[in-house]
N, CA, C and O atoms as a MOPAC input file, in Angstrom:
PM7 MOZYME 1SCF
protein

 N      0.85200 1    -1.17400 1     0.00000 1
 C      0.00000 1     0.00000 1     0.00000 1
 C      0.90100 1     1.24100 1     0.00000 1
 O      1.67400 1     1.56900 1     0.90000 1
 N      0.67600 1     1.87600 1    -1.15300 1
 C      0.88000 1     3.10500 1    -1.25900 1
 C      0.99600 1     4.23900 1     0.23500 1
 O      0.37800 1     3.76400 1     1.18800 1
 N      1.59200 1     5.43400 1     0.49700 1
 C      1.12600 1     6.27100 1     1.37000 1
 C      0.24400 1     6.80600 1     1.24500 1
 O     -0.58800 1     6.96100 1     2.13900 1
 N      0.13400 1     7.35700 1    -0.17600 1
 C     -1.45400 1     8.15400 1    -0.14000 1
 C     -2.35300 1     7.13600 1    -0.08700 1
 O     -3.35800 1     7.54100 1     0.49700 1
 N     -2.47000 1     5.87100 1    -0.46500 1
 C     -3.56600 1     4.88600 1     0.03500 1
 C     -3.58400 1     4.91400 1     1.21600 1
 O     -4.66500 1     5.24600 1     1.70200 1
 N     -2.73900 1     4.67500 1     1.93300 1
 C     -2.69100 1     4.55100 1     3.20300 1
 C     -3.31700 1     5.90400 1     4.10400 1
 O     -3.85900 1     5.84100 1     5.20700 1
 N     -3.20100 1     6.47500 1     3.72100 1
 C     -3.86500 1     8.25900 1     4.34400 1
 C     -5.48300 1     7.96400 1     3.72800 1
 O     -6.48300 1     7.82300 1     4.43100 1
 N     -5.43400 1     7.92300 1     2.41700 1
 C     -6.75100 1     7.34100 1     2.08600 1
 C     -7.84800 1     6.25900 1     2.78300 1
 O     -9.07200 1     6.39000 1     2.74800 1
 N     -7.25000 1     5.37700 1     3.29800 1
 C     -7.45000 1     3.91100 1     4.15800 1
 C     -7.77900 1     4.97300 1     4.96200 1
 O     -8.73200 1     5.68300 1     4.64200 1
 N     -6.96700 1     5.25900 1     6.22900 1
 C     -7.16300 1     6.66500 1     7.57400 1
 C     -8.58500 1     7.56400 1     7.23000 1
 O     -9.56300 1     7.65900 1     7.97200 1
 N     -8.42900 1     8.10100 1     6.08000 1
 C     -9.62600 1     9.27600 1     6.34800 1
 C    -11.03200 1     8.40400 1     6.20100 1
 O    -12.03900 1     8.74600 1     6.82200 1
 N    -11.00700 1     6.98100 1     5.12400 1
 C    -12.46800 1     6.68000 1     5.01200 1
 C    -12.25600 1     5.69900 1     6.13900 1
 O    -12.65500 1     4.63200 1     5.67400 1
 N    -11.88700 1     5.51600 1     7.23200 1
 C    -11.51300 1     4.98900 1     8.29800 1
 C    -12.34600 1     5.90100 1     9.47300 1
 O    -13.21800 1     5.52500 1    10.25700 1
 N    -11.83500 1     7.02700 1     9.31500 1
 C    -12.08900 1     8.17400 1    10.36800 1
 C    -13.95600 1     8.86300 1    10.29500 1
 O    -14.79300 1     9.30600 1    11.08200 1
 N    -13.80500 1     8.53300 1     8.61800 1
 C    -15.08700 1     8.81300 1     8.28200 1
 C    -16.35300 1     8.30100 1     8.64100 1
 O    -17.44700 1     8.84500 1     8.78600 1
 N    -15.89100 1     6.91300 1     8.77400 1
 C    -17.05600 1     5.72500 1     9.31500 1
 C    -17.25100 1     5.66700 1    10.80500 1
 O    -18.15600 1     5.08600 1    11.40300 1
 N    -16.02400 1     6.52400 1    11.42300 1
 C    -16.10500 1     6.26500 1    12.91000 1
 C    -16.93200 1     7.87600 1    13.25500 1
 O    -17.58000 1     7.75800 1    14.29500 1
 N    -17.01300 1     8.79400 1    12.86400 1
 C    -17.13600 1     9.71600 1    12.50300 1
 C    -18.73700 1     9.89100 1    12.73200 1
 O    -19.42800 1    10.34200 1    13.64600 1
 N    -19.00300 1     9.28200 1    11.38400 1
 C    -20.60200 1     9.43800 1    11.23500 1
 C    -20.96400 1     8.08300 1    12.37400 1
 O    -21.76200 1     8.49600 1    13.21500 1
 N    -20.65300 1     6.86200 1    12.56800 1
 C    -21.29300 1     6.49600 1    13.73500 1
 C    -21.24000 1     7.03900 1    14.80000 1
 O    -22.29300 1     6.78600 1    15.38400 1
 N    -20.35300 1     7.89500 1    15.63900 1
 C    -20.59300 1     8.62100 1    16.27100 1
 C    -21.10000 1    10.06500 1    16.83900 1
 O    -21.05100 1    10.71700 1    17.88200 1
 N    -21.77000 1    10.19400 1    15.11600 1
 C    -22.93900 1    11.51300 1    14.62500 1
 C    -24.15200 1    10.40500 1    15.26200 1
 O    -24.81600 1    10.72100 1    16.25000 1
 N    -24.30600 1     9.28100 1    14.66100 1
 C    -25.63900 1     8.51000 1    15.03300 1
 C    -25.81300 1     7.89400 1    16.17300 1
 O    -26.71500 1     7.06200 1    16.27800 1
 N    -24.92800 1     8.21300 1    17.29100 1
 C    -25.05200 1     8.22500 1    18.48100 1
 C    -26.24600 1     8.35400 1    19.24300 1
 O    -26.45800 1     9.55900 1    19.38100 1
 N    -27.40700 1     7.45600 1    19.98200 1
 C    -28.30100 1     8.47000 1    20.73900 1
 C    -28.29900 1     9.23700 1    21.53600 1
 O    -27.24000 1     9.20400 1    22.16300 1
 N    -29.18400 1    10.19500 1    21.97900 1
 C    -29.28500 1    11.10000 1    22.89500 1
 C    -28.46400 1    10.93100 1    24.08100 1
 O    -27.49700 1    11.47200 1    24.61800 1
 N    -29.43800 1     9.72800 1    24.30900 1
 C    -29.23100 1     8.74300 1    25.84200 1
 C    -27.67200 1     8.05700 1    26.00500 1
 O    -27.25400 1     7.63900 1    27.08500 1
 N    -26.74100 1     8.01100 1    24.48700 1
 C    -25.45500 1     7.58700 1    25.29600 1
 C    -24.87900 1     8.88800 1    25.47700 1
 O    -24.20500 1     9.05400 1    26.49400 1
 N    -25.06100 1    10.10700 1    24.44800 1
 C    -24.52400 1    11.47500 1    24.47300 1
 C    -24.33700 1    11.80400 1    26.42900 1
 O    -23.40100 1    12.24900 1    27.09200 1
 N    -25.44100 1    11.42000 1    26.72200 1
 C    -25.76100 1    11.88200 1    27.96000 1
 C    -25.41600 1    10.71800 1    29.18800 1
 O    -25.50200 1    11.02800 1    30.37600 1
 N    -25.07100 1     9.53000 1    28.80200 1
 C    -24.68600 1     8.41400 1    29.78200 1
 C    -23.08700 1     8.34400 1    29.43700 1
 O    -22.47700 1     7.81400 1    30.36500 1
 N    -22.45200 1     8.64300 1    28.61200 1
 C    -21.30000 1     8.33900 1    28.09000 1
 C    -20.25000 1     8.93800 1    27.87900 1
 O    -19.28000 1     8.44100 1    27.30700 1
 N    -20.33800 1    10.39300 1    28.43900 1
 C    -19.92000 1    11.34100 1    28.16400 1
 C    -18.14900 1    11.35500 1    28.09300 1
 O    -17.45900 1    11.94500 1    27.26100 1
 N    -17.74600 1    10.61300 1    29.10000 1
 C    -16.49700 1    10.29300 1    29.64800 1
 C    -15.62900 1     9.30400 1    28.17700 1
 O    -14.53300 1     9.52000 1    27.66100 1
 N    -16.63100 1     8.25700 1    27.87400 1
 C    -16.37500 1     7.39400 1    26.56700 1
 C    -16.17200 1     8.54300 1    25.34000 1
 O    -15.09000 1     8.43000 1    24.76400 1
 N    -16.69800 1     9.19500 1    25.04900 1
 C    -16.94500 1     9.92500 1    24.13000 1
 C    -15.91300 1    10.74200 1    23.60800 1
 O    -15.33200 1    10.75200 1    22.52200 1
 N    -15.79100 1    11.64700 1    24.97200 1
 C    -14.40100 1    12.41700 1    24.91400 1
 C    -13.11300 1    11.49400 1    24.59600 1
 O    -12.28600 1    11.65300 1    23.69900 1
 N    -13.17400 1    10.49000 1    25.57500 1
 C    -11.82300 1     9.11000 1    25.09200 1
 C    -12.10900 1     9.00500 1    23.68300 1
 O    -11.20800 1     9.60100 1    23.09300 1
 N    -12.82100 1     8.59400 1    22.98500 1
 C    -13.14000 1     8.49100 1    21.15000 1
 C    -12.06000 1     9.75300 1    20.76700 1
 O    -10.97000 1     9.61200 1    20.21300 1
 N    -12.61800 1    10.90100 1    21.17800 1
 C    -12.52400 1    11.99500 1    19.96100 1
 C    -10.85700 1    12.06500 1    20.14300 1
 O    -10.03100 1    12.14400 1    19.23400 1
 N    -10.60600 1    12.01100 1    21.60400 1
 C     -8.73300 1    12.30700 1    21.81900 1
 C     -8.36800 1    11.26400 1    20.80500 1
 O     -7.51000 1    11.69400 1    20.03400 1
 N     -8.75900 1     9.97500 1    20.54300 1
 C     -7.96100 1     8.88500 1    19.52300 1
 C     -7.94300 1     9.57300 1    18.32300 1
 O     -6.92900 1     9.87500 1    17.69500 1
 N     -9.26700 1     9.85300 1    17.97100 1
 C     -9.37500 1    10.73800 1    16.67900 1
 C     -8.71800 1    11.77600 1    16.28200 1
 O     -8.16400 1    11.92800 1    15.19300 1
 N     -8.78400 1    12.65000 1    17.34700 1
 C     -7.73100 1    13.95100 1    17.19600 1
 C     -6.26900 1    12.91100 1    16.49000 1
 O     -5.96100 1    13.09600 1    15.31300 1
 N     -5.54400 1    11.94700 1    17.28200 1
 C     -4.39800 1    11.63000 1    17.48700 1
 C     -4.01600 1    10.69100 1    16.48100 1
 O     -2.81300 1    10.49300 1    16.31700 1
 N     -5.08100 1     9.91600 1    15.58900 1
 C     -5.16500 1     9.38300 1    14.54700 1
 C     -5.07200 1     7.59700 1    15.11700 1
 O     -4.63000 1     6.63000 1    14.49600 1
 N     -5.60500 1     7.65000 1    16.35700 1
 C     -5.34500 1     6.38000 1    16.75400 1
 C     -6.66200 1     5.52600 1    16.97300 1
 O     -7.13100 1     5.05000 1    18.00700 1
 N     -7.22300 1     5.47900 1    15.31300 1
 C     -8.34300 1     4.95600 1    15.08600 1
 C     -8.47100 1     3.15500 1    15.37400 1
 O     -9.34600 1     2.58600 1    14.72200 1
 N     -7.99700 1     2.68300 1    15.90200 1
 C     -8.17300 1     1.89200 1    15.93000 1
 C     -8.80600 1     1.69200 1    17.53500 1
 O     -9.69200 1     0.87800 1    17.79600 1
 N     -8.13500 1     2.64500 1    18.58700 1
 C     -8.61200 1     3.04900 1    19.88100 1
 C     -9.99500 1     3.54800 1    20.17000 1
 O    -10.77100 1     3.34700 1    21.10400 1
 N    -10.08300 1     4.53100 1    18.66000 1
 C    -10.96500 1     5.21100 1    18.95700 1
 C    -12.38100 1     4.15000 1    18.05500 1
 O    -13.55000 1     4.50800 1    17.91000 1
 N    -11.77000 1     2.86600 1    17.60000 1
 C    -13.23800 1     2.36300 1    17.18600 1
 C    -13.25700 1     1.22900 1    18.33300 1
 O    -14.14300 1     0.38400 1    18.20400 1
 N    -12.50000 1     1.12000 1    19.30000 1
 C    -13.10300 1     0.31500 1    20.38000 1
 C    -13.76700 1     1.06200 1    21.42600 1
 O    -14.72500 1     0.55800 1    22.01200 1
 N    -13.37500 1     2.13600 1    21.69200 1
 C    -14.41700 1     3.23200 1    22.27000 1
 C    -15.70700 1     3.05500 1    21.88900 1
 O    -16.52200 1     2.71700 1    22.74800 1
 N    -16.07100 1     3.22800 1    20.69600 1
 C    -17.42600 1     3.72200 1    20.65500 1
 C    -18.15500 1     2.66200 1    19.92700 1
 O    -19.34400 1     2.79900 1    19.63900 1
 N    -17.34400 1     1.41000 1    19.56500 1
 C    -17.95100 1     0.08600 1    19.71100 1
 C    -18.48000 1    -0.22300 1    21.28000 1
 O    -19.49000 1    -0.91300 1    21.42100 1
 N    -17.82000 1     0.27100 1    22.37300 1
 C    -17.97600 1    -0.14700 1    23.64000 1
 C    -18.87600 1     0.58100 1    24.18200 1
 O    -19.50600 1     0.04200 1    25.09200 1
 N    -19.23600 1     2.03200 1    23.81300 1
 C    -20.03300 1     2.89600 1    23.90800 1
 C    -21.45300 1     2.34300 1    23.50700 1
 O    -22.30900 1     2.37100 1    24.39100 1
 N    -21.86600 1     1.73800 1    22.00600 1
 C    -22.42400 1     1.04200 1    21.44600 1
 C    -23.20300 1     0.23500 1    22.24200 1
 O    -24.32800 1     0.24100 1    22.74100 1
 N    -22.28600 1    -0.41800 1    22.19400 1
 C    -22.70100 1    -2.08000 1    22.90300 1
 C    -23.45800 1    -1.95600 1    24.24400 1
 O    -24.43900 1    -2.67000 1    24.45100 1
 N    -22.88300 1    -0.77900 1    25.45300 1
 C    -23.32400 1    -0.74000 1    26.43400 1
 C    -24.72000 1     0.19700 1    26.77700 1
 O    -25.36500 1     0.22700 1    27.82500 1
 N    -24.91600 1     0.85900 1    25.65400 1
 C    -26.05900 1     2.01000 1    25.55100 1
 C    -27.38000 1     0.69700 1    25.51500 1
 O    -28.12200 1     0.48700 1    26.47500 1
 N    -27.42200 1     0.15000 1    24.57600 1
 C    -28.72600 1    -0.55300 1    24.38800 1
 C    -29.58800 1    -0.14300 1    23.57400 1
 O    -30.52800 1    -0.79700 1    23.12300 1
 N    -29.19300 1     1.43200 1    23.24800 1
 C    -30.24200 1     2.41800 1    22.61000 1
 C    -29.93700 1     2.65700 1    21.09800 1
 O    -30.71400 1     3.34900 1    20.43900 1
 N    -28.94500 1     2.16300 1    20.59300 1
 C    -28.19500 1     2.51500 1    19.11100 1
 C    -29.12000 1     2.02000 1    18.22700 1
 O    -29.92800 1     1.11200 1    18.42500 1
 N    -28.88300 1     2.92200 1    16.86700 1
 C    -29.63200 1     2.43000 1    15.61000 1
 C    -28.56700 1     0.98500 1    15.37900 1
 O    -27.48900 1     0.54900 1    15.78200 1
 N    -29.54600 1     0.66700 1    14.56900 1
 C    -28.87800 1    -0.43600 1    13.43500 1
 C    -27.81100 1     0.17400 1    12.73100 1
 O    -26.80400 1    -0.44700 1    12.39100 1
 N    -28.07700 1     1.81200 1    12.42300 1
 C    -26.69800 1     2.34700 1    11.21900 1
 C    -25.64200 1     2.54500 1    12.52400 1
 O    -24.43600 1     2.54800 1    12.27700 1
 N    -25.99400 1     2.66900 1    13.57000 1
 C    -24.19900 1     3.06000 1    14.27100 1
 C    -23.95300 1     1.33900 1    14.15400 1
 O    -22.79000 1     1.54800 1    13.80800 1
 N    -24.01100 1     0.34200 1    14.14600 1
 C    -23.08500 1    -0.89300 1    14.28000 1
 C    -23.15700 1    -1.29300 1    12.89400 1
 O    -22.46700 1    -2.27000 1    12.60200 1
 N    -24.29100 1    -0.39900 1    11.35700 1
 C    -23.14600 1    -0.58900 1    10.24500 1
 C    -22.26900 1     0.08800 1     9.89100 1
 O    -21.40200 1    -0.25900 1     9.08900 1
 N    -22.36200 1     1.24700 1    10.47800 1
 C    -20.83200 1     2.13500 1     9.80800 1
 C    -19.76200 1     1.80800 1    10.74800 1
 O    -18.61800 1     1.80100 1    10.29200 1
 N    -20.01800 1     1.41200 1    12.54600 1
 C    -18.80800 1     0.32000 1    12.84600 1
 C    -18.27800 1    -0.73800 1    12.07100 1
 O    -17.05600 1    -0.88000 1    12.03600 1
 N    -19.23200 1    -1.71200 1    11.27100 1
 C    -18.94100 1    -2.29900 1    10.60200 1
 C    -18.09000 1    -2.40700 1     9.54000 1
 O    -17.21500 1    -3.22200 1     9.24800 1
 N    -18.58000 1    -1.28400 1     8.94900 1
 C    -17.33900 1    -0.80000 1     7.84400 1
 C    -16.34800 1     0.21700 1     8.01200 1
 O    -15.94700 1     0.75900 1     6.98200 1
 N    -15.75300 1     0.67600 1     9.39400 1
 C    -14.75900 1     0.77600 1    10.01000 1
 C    -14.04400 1    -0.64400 1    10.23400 1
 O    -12.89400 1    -0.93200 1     9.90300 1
 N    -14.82200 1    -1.32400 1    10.76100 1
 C    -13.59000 1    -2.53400 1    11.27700 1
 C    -13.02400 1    -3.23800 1     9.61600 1
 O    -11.93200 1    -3.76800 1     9.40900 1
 N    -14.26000 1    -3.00900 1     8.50700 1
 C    -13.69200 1    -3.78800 1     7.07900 1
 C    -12.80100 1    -2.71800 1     6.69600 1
 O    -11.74500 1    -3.21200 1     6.30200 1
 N    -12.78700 1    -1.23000 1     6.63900 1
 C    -11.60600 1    -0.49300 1     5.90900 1
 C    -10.19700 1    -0.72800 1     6.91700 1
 O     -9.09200 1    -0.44700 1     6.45300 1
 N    -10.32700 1    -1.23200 1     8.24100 1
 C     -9.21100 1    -1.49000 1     8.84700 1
 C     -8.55300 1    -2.77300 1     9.10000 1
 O     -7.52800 1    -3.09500 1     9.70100 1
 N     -9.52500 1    -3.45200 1     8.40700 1
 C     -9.11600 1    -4.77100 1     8.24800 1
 C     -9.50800 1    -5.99200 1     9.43700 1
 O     -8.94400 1    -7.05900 1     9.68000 1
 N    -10.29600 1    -5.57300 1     9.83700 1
 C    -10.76900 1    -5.84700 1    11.24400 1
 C    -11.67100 1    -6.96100 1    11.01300 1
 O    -12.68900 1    -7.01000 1    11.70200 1
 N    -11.42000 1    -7.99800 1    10.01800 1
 C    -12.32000 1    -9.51800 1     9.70200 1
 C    -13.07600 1    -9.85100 1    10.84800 1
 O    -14.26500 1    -9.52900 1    10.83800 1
 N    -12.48900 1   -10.59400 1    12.10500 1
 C    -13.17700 1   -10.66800 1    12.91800 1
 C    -14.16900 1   -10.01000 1    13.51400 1
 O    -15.23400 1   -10.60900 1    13.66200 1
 N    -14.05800 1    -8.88300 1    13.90100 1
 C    -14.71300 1    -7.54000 1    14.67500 1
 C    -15.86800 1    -7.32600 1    13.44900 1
 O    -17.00000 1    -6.95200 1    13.75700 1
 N    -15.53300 1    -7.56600 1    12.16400 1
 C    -16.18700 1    -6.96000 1    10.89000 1
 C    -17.92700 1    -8.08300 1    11.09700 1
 O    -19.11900 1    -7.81600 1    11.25000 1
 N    -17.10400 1    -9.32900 1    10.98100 1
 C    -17.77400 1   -10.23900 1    11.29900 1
 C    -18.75400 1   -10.64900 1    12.37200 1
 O    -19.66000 1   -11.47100 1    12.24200 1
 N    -18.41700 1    -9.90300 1    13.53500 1
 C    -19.42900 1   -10.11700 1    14.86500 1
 C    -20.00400 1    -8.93900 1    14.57800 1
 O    -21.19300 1    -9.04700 1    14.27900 1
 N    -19.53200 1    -7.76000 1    14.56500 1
 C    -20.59900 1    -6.95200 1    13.64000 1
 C    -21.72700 1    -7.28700 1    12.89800 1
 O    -22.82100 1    -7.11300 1    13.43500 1
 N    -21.67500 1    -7.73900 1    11.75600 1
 C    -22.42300 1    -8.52400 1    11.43000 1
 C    -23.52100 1    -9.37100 1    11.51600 1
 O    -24.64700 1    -9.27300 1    11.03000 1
 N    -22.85000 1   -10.47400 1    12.42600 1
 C    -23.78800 1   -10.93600 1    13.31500 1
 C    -24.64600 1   -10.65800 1    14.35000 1
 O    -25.31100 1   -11.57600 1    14.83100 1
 N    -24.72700 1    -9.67100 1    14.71800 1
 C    -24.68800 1    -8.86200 1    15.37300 1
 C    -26.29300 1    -8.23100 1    14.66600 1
 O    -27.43900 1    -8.36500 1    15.09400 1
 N    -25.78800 1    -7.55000 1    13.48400 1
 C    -26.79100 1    -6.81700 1    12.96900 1
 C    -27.90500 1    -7.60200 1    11.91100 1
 O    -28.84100 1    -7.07700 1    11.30800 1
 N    -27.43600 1    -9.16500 1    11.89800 1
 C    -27.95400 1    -9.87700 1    11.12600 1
 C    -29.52700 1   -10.20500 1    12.39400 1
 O    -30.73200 1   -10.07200 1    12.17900 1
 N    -28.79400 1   -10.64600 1    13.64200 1
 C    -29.72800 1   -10.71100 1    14.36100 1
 C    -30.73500 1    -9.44000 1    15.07200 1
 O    -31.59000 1    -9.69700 1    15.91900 1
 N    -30.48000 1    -8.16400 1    14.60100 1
 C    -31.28500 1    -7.29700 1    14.79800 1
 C    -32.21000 1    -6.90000 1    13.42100 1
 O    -33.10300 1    -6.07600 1    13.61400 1
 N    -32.05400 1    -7.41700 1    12.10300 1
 C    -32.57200 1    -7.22700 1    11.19500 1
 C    -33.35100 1    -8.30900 1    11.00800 1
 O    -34.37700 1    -8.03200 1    10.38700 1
 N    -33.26200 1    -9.23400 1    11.26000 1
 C    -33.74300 1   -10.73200 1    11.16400 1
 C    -33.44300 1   -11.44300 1     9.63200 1
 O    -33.91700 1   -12.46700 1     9.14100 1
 N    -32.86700 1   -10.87000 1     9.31500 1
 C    -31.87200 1   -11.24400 1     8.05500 1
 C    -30.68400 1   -11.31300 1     7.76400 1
 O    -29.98900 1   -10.54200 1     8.42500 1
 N    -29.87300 1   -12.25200 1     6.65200 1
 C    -28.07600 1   -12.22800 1     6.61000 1
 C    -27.79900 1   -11.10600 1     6.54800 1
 O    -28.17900 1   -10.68100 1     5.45700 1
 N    -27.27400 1   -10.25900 1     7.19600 1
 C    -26.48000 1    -9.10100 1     6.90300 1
 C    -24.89400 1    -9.12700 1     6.47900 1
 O    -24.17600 1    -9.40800 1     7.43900 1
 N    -24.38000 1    -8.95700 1     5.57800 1
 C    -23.03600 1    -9.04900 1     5.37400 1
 C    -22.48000 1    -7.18500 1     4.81300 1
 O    -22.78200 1    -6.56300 1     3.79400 1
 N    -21.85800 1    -6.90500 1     5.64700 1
 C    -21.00500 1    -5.77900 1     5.63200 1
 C    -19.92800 1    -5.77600 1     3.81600 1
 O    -19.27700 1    -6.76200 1     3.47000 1
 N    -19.99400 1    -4.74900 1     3.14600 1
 C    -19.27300 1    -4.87300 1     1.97900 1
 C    -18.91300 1    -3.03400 1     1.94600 1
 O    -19.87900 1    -2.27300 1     1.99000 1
 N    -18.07400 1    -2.69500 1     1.89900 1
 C    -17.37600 1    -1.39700 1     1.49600 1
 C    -17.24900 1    -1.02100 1     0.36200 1
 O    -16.43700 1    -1.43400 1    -0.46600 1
 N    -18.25000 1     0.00400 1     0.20800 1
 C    -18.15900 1     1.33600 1    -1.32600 1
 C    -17.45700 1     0.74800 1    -2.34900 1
 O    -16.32000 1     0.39300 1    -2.03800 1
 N    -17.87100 1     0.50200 1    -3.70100 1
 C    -17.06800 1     0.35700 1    -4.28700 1
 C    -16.25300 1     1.60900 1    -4.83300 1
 O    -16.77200 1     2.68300 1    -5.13900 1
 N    -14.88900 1     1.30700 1    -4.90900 1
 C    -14.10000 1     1.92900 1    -4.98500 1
 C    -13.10700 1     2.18600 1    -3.66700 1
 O    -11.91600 1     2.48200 1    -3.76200 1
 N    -13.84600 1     2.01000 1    -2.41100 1
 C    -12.88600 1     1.70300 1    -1.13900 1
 C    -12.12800 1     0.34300 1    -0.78300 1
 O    -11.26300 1     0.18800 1     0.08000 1
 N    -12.63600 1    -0.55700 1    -1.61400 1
 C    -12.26200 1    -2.17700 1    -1.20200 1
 C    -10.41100 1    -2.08400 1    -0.93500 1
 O     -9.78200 1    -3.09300 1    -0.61600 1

């Protein structure tokens, strides 16, 4: 991988963590506050990989999340390569949809 791929990889990386944590609810905004701030310092610092276990953990513990914050986690953990994580994701959202859900990234990001 290229560097500018690699910066490329980072921003649609940052992007997905980004907008799931635009689709945040109210109720973790306001239970989570402490998590939140930990996210954004990774982000500031480019240490996205910190900052998508944050607000996977944020996620998970709210109870209150859409279906879109654990797919654009989803396709954070696939632009970072995150198979496993990509995968319980997944499952994850397969069993909240009541259908296979399989996570696939933009074409043109693969």
């Amino acid at each position: 991988m290229t560097e500018s791929e690699l910066v490329r990889s980072w921003k649609r990386t940052e992007a997905f963590l980004r907008d799931a944590r635009a689709h945040l609810s109210q109720i973790a905004e306001a239970e989570f506050v402490d998590s939140i701030a930990e996210f954004e310092k990774f982000i500031e610092h480019n240490e996205l990989g910190l900052a998508f276990d944050a607000l996977e953990s944020v996620a998970n513990e709210s109870q209150w999340e859409s279906q879109r914050v654990f797919e654009l986690l989803a396709l954070a953990a696939a632009s970072m390569g995150l198979k496993e994580r990509m995968r319980a994701l997944d499952e994850q959202l397969s069993k909240l949809k009541g259908w296979k859900y399989e996570t696939s990234l933009p074409p043109g990001d693969a």
